[in-house]
Tab-separated table of C-alpha atoms in Angstrom:
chain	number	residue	atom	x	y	z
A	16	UNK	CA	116.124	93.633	74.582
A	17	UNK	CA	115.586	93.745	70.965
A	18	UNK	CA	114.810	96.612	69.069
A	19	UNK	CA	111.766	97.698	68.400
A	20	UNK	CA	111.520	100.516	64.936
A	21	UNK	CA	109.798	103.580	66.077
A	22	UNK	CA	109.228	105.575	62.934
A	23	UNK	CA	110.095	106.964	59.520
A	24	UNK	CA	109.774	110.413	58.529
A	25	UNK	CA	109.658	111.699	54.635
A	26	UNK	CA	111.225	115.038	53.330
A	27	UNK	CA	112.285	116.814	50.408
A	28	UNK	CA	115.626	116.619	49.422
A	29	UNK	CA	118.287	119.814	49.769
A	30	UNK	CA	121.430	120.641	48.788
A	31	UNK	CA	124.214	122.671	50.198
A	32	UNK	CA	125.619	122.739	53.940
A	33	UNK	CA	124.540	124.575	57.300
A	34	UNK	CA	126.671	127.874	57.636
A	35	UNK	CA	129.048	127.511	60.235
A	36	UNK	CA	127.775	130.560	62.729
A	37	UNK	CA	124.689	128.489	62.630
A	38	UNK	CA	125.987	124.970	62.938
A	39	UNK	CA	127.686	126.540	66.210
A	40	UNK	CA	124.634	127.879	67.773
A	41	UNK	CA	123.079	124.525	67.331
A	42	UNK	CA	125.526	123.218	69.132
A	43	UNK	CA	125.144	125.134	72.111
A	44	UNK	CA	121.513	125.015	72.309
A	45	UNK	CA	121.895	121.172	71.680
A	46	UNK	CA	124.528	120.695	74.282
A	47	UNK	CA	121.976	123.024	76.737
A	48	UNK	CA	118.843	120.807	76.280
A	49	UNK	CA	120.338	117.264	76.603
A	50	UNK	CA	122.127	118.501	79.465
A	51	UNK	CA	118.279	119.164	80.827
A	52	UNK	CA	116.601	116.007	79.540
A	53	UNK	CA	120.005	113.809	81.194
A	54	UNK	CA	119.637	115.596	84.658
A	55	UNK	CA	116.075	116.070	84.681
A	56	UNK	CA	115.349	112.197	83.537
A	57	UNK	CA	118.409	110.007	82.593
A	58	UNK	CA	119.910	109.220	79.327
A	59	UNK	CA	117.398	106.689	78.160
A	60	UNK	CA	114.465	108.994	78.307
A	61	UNK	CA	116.908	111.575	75.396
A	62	UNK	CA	117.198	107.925	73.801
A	63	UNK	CA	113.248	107.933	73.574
A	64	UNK	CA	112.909	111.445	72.687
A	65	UNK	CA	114.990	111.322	69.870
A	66	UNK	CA	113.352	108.064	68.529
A	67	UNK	CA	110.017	109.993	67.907
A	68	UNK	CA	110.299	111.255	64.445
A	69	UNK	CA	108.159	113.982	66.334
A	70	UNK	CA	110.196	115.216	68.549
A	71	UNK	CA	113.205	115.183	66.689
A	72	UNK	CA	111.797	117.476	63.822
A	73	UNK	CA	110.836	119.738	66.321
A	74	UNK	CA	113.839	119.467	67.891
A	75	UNK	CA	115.892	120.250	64.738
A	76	UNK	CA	113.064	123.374	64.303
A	77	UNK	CA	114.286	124.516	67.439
A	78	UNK	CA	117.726	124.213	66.996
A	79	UNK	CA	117.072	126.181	63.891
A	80	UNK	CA	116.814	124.589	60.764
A	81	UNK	CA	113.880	124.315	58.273
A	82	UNK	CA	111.408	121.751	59.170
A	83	UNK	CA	110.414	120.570	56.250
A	84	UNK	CA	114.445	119.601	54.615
A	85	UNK	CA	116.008	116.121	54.587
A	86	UNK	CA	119.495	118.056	55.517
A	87	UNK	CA	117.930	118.489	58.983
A	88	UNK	CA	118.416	114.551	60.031
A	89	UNK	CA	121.853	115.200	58.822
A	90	UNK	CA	122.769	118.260	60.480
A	91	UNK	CA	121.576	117.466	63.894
A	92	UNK	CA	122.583	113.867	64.187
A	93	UNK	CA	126.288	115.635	63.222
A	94	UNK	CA	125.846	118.361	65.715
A	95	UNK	CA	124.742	115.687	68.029
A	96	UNK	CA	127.539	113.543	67.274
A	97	UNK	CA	129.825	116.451	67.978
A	98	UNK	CA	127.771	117.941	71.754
A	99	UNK	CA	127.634	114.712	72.919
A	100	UNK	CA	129.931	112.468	74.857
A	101	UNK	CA	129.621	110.173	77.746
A	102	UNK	CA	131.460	112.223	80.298
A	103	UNK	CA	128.919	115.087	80.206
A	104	UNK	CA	125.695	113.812	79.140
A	105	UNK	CA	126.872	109.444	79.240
A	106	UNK	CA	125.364	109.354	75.552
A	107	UNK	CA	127.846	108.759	72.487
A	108	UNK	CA	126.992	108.872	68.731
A	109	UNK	CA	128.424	106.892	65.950
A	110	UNK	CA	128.118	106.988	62.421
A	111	UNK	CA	126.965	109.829	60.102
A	112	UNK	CA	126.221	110.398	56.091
A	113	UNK	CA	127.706	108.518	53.187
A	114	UNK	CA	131.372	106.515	54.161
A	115	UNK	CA	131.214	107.749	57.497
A	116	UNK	CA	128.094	105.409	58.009
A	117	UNK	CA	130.797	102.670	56.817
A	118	UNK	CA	132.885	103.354	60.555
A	119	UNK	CA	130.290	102.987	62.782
A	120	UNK	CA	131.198	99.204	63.994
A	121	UNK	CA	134.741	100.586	64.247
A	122	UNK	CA	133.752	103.707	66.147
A	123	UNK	CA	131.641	101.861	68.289
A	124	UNK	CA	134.427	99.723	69.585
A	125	UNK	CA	136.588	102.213	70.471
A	126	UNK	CA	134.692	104.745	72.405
A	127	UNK	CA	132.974	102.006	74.251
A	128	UNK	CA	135.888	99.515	75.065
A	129	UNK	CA	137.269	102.395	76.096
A	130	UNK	CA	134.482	103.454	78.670
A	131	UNK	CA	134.562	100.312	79.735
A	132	UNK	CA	132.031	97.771	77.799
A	133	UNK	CA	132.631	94.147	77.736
A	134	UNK	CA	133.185	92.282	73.893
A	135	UNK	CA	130.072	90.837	74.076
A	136	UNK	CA	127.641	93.926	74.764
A	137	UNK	CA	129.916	95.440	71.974
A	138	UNK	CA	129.349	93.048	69.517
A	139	UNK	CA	125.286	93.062	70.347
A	140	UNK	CA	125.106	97.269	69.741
A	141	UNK	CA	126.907	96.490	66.702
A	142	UNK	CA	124.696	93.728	65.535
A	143	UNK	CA	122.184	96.064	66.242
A	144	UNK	CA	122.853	98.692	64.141
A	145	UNK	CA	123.690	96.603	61.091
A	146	UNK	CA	120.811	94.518	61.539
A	147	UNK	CA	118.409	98.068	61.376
A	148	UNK	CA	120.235	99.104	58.359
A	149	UNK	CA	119.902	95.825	56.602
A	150	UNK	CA	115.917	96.150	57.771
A	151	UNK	CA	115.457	99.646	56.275
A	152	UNK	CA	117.066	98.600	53.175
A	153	UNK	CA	115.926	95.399	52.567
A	154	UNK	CA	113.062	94.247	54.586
A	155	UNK	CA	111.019	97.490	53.693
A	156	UNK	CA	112.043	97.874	50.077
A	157	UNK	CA	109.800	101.314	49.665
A	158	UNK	CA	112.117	103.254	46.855
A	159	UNK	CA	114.288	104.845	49.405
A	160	UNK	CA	118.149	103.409	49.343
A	161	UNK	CA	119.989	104.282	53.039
A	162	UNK	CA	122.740	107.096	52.475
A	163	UNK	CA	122.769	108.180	56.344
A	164	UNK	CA	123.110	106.103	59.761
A	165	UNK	CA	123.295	107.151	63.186
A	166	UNK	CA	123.600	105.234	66.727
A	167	UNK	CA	122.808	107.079	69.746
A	168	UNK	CA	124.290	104.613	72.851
A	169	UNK	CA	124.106	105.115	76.485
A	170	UNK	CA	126.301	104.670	79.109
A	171	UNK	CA	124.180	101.745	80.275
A	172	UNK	CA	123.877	99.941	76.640
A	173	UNK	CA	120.611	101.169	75.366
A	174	UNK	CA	120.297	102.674	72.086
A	175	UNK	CA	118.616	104.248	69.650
A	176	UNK	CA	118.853	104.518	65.618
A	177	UNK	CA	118.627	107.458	63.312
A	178	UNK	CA	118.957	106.502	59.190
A	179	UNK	CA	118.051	108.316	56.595
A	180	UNK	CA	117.160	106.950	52.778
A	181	UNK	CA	117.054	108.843	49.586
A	182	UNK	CA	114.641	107.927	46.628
A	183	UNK	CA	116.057	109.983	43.578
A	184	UNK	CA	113.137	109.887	41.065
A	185	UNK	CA	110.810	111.872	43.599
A	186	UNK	CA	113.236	113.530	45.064
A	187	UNK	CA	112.259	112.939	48.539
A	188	UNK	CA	114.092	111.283	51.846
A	189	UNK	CA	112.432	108.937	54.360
A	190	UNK	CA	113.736	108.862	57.564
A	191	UNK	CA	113.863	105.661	59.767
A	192	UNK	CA	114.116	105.178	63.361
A	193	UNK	CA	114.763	102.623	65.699
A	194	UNK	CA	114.898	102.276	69.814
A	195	UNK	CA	116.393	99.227	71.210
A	196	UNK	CA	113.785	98.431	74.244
A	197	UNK	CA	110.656	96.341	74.374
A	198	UNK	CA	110.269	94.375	71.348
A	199	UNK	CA	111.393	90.876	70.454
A	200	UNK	CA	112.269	90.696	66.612
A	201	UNK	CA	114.289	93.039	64.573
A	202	UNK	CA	111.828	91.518	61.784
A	203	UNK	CA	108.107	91.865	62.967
A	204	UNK	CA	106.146	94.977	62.452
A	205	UNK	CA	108.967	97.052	64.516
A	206	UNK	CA	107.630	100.156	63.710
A	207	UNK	CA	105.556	102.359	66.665
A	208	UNK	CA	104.509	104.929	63.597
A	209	UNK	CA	105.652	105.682	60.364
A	210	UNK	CA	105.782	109.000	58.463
A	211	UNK	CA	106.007	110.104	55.314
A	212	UNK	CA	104.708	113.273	52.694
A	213	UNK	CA	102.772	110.672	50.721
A	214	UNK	CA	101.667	106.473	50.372
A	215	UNK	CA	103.150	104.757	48.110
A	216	UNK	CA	101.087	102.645	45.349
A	217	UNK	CA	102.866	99.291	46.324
A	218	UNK	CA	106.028	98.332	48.392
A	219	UNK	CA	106.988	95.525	49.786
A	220	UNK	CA	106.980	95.127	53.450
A	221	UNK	CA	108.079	91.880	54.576
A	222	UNK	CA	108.461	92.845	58.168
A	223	UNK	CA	104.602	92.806	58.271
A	224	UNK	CA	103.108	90.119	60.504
A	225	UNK	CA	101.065	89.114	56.762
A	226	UNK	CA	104.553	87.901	55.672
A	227	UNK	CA	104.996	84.800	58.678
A	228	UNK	CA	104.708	82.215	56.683
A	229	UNK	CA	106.429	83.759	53.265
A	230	UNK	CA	109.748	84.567	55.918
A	231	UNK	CA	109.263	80.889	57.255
A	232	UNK	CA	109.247	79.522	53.397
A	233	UNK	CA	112.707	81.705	52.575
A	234	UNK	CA	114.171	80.171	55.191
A	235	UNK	CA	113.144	76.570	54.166
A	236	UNK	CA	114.194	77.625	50.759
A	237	UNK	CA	117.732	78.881	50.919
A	238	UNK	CA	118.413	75.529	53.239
A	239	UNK	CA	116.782	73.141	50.767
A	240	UNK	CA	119.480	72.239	47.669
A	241	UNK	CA	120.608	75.188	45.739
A	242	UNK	CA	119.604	73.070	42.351
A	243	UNK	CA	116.118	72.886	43.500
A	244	UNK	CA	116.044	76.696	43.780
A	245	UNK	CA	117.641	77.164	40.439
A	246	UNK	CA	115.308	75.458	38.996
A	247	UNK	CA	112.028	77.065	40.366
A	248	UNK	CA	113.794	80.411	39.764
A	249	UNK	CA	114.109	79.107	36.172
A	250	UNK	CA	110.552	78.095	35.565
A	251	UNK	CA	108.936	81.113	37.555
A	252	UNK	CA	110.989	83.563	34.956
A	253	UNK	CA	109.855	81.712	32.374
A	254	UNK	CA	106.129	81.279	33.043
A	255	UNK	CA	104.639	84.170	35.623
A	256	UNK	CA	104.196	87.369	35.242
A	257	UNK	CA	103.890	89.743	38.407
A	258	UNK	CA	100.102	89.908	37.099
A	259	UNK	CA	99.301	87.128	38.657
A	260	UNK	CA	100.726	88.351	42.626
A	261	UNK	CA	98.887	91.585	41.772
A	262	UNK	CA	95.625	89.674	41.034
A	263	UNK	CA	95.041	91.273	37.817
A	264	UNK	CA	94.354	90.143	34.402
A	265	UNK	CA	96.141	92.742	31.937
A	266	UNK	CA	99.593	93.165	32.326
A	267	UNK	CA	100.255	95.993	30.528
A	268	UNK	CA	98.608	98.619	32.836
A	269	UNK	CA	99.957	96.565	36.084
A	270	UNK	CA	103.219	96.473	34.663
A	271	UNK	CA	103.363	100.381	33.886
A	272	UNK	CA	102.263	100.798	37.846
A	273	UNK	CA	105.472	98.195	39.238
A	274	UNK	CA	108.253	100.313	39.945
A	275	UNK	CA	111.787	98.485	38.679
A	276	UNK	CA	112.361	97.848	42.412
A	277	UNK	CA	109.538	95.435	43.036
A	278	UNK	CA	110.305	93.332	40.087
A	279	UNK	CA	111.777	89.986	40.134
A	280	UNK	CA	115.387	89.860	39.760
A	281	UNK	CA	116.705	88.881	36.259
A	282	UNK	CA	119.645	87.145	38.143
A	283	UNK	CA	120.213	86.355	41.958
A	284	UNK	CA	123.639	85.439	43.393
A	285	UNK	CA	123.390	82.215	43.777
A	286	UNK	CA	127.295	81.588	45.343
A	287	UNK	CA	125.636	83.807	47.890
A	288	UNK	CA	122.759	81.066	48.456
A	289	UNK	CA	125.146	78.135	48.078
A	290	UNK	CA	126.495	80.269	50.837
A	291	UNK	CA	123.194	80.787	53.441
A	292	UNK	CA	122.561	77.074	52.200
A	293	UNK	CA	125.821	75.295	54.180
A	294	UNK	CA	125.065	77.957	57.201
A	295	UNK	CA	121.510	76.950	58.057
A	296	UNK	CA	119.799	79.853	59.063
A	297	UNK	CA	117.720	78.406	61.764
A	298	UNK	CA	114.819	81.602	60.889
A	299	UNK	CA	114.973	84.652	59.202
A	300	UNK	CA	116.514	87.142	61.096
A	301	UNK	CA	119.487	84.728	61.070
A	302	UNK	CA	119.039	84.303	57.219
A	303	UNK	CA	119.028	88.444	56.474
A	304	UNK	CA	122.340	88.439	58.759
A	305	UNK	CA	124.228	86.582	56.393
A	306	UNK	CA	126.372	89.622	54.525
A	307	UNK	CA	125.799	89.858	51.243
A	308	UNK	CA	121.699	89.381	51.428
A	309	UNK	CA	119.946	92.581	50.024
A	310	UNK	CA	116.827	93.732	48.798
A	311	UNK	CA	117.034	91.484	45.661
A	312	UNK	CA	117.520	88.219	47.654
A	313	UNK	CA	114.520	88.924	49.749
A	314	UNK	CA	112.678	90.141	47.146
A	315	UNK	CA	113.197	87.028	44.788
A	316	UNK	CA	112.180	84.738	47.616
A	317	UNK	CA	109.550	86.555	48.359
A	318	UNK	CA	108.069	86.256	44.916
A	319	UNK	CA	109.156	82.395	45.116
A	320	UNK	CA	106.893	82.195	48.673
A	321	UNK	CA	104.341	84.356	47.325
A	322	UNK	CA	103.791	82.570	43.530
A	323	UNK	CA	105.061	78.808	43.332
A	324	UNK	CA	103.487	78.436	47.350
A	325	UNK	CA	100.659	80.782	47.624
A	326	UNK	CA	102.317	82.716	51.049
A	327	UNK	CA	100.739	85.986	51.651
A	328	UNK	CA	103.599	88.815	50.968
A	329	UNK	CA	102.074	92.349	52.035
A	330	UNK	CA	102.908	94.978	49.430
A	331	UNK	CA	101.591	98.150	51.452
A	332	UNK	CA	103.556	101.166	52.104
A	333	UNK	CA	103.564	101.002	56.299
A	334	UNK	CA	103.393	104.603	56.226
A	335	UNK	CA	100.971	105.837	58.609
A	336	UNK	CA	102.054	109.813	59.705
A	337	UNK	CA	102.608	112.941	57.846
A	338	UNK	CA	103.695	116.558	58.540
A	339	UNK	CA	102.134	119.811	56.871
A	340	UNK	CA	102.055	122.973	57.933
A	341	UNK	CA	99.106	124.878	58.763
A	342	UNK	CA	97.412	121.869	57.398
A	343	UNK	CA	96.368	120.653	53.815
A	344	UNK	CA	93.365	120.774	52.021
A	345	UNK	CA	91.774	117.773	50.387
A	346	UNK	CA	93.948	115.172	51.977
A	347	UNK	CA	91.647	112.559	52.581
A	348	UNK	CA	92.933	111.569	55.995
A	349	UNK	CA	92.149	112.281	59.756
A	350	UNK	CA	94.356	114.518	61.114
A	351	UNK	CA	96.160	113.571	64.798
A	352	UNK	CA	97.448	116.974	67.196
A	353	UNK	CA	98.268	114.610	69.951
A	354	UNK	CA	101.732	112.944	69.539
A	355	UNK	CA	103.048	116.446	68.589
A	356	UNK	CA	101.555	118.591	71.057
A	357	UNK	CA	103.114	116.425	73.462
A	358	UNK	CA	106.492	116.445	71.789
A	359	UNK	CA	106.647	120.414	71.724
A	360	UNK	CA	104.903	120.488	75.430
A	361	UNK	CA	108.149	118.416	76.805
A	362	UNK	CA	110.625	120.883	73.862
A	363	UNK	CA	108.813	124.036	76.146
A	364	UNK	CA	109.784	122.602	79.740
A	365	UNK	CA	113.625	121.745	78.532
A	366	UNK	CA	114.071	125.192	76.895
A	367	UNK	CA	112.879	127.125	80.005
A	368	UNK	CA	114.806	125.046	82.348
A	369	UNK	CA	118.266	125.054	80.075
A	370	UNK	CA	120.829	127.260	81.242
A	371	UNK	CA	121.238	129.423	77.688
A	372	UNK	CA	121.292	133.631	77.441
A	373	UNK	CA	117.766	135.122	77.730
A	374	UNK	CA	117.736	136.375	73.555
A	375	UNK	CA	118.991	132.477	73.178
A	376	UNK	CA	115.974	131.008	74.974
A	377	UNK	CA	113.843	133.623	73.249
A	378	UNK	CA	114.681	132.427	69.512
A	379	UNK	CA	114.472	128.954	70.793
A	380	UNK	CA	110.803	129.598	71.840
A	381	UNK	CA	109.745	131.720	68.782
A	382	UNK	CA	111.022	128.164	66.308
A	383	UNK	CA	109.149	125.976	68.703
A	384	UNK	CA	105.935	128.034	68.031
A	385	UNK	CA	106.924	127.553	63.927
A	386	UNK	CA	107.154	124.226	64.644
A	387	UNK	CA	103.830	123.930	66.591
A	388	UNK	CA	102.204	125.092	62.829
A	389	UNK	CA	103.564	121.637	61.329
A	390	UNK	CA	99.903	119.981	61.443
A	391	UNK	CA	100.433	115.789	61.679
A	392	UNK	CA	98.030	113.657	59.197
A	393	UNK	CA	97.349	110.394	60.250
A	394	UNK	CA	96.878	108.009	57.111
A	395	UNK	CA	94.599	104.930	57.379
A	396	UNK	CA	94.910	101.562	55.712
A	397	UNK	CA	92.176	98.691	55.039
């Protein structure tokens, strides 16, 4: 199975760390309710539950942090990473914020060689979770660069992705998440929902099914002669404007509303494309493999697809869910209860059925009724 993305969630960005009395409480409370969902279900169904940017902000609201932070992915992916294991609950985490990200392949290897796994399913969980990474950060180029990646894995393979990214001038992270069942491309529309505080103006989303034919021409691009690419790179520079992708006429006013991140690149690395050009990428998930391919690479031959062949790039913001508590006036957008009244519903059952003191499973309930506030706007797009 290939992995199919299952949402992003948007917060503001905090500073400072968890107080330790606290990060130990989470701990235990964590430790309590996986314990449920494992015995109750299995493994994979945690692996779901934690996939639905949903459930695991009310999850963190029940473990007891502030809904509405971006240190919350942090914190309980770390607390996670330290309550689970696969002897108890047959779930293992890898990864974490910043460098640690960086050790995840490594990680990976030895806690599951070591339980076991052969090289090859090794090397496909590890795929996986550079392949999301590289998706988040390149594929979806939204504002938001990745500074945080998690990888829940099972004891029978199956996995799930947690990554945060951090976009500086608003001061705002998105979170991104992945589970590795039931779809076929890591590069097709693998979001289930998206969610985010606002929509962005423009972004370029060239996982969108809009974008088949401008993935198709990148890949007949980096495999055609390097000099030929030079030279439309050359000539596009020096005669286009992003006006004319945007379909407007005055480029002043477009060019004030293009954030530096959507541009064309004023160079590309073209020993990297020399590079992609001897491997043949055979399509594009092969092609965004290659290391070294980022969000300027895509974006360039995007552009490329998009103005010298007249391939359909779509520059919408996939966002399509929001959280707000109690609501918020004015926001021109239906509002959905479902998704998160089931999420808290299946929170309820687990806390009454965890094994935890009776003042413990009394604070637990009294966050999960904070978090039942959070109201979930649905956002709509032509």
């Amino acid at each position: 199975m290939v992995p199919v993305k299952t949402g992003v969630a948007e917060l503001p960005l905090h500073s400072g760390h968890a107080p330790s009395w606290l990060i130990e409480r989470m701990r235990k409370l964590a430790d309590a309710i996986v314990t449920v969902i494992v015995e109750s279900y299995d493994a994979g169904e945690f692996l779901r539950r934690i996939s639905d940017p949903f459930w695991f902000q009310s999850f963190g609201c029940v473990l007891g942090f502030d809904w509405h932070s971006s240190g919350l992915t942090t914190v309980v992916t770390g607390v996670l990473r330290e309550s689970l294991n696969f002897e108890k609950h047959g779930i293992m985490v890898a990864g974490g914020k910043g460098s640690k990200s960086k050790r995840t392949p490594e990680e990976l290897k030895t806690v599951l060689v070591s339980h076991g796994f052969d090289e090859g399913k090794v090397e496909n969980l590890i795929r996986a979770s550079r392949l999301s990474a590289k998706v988040d950060n390149a594929l979806i180029q939204d504002g938001y660069n990745l500074y945080h990646h998690a990888i829940f894995v099972d004891e029978k393979g199956r996995w799930a992705v947690v990554q945060q990214g951090m976009n500086v001038s608003d001061g705002y992270a998105r979170r991104y998440h992945w589970l590795g069942e039931s779809v076929k491309s890591f590069v097709v529309e693998p979001h289930s929902s998206i969610l985010s505080d606002g929509v962005s103006s423009i972004a370029l989303n060239m996982t969108s099914r809009k974008c088949e034919d401008a993935r198709k021409i990148s890949v007949d691009l980096v495999c055609e002669s390097p000099s030929k690419l030079i030279r439309i790179f050359n000539t596009l520079n020096k005669q286009e404007s992003l006006t004319k992708w945007l379909g407007e006429e005055t480029s002043t006013t477009i060019m004030e509303k293009v954030p530096a991140y959507l541009r064309m690149p004023k160079r590309v690395n073209w020993d990297l494309l020399r590079k992609a050009y001897e491997f043949k990428p055979r399509n594009y998930e092969e092609f965004i493999e290659i290391r070294g391919v980022g969000p300027s690479t895509v974006r360039a031959l995007a552009l490329i697809a998009t103005l010298i062949f007249g391939a359909e790039v779509d520059w919408k913001d996939p966002v399509k869910y929001s959280f707000a508590v109690g609501g918020k006036d004015g926001v021109p957008y239906p509002v959905s209860r479902r998704t998160m009244d089931e999420a808290t519903k299946f929170l309820r059952e687990m806390i009454e059925a965890a094994e935890l003191e009776k003042e413990a499973k009394v604070e637990a309930f009294k966050r999960l009724a904070r978090a039942e506030q959070i109201t979930v706007l649905e956002f709509t797009h032509d």
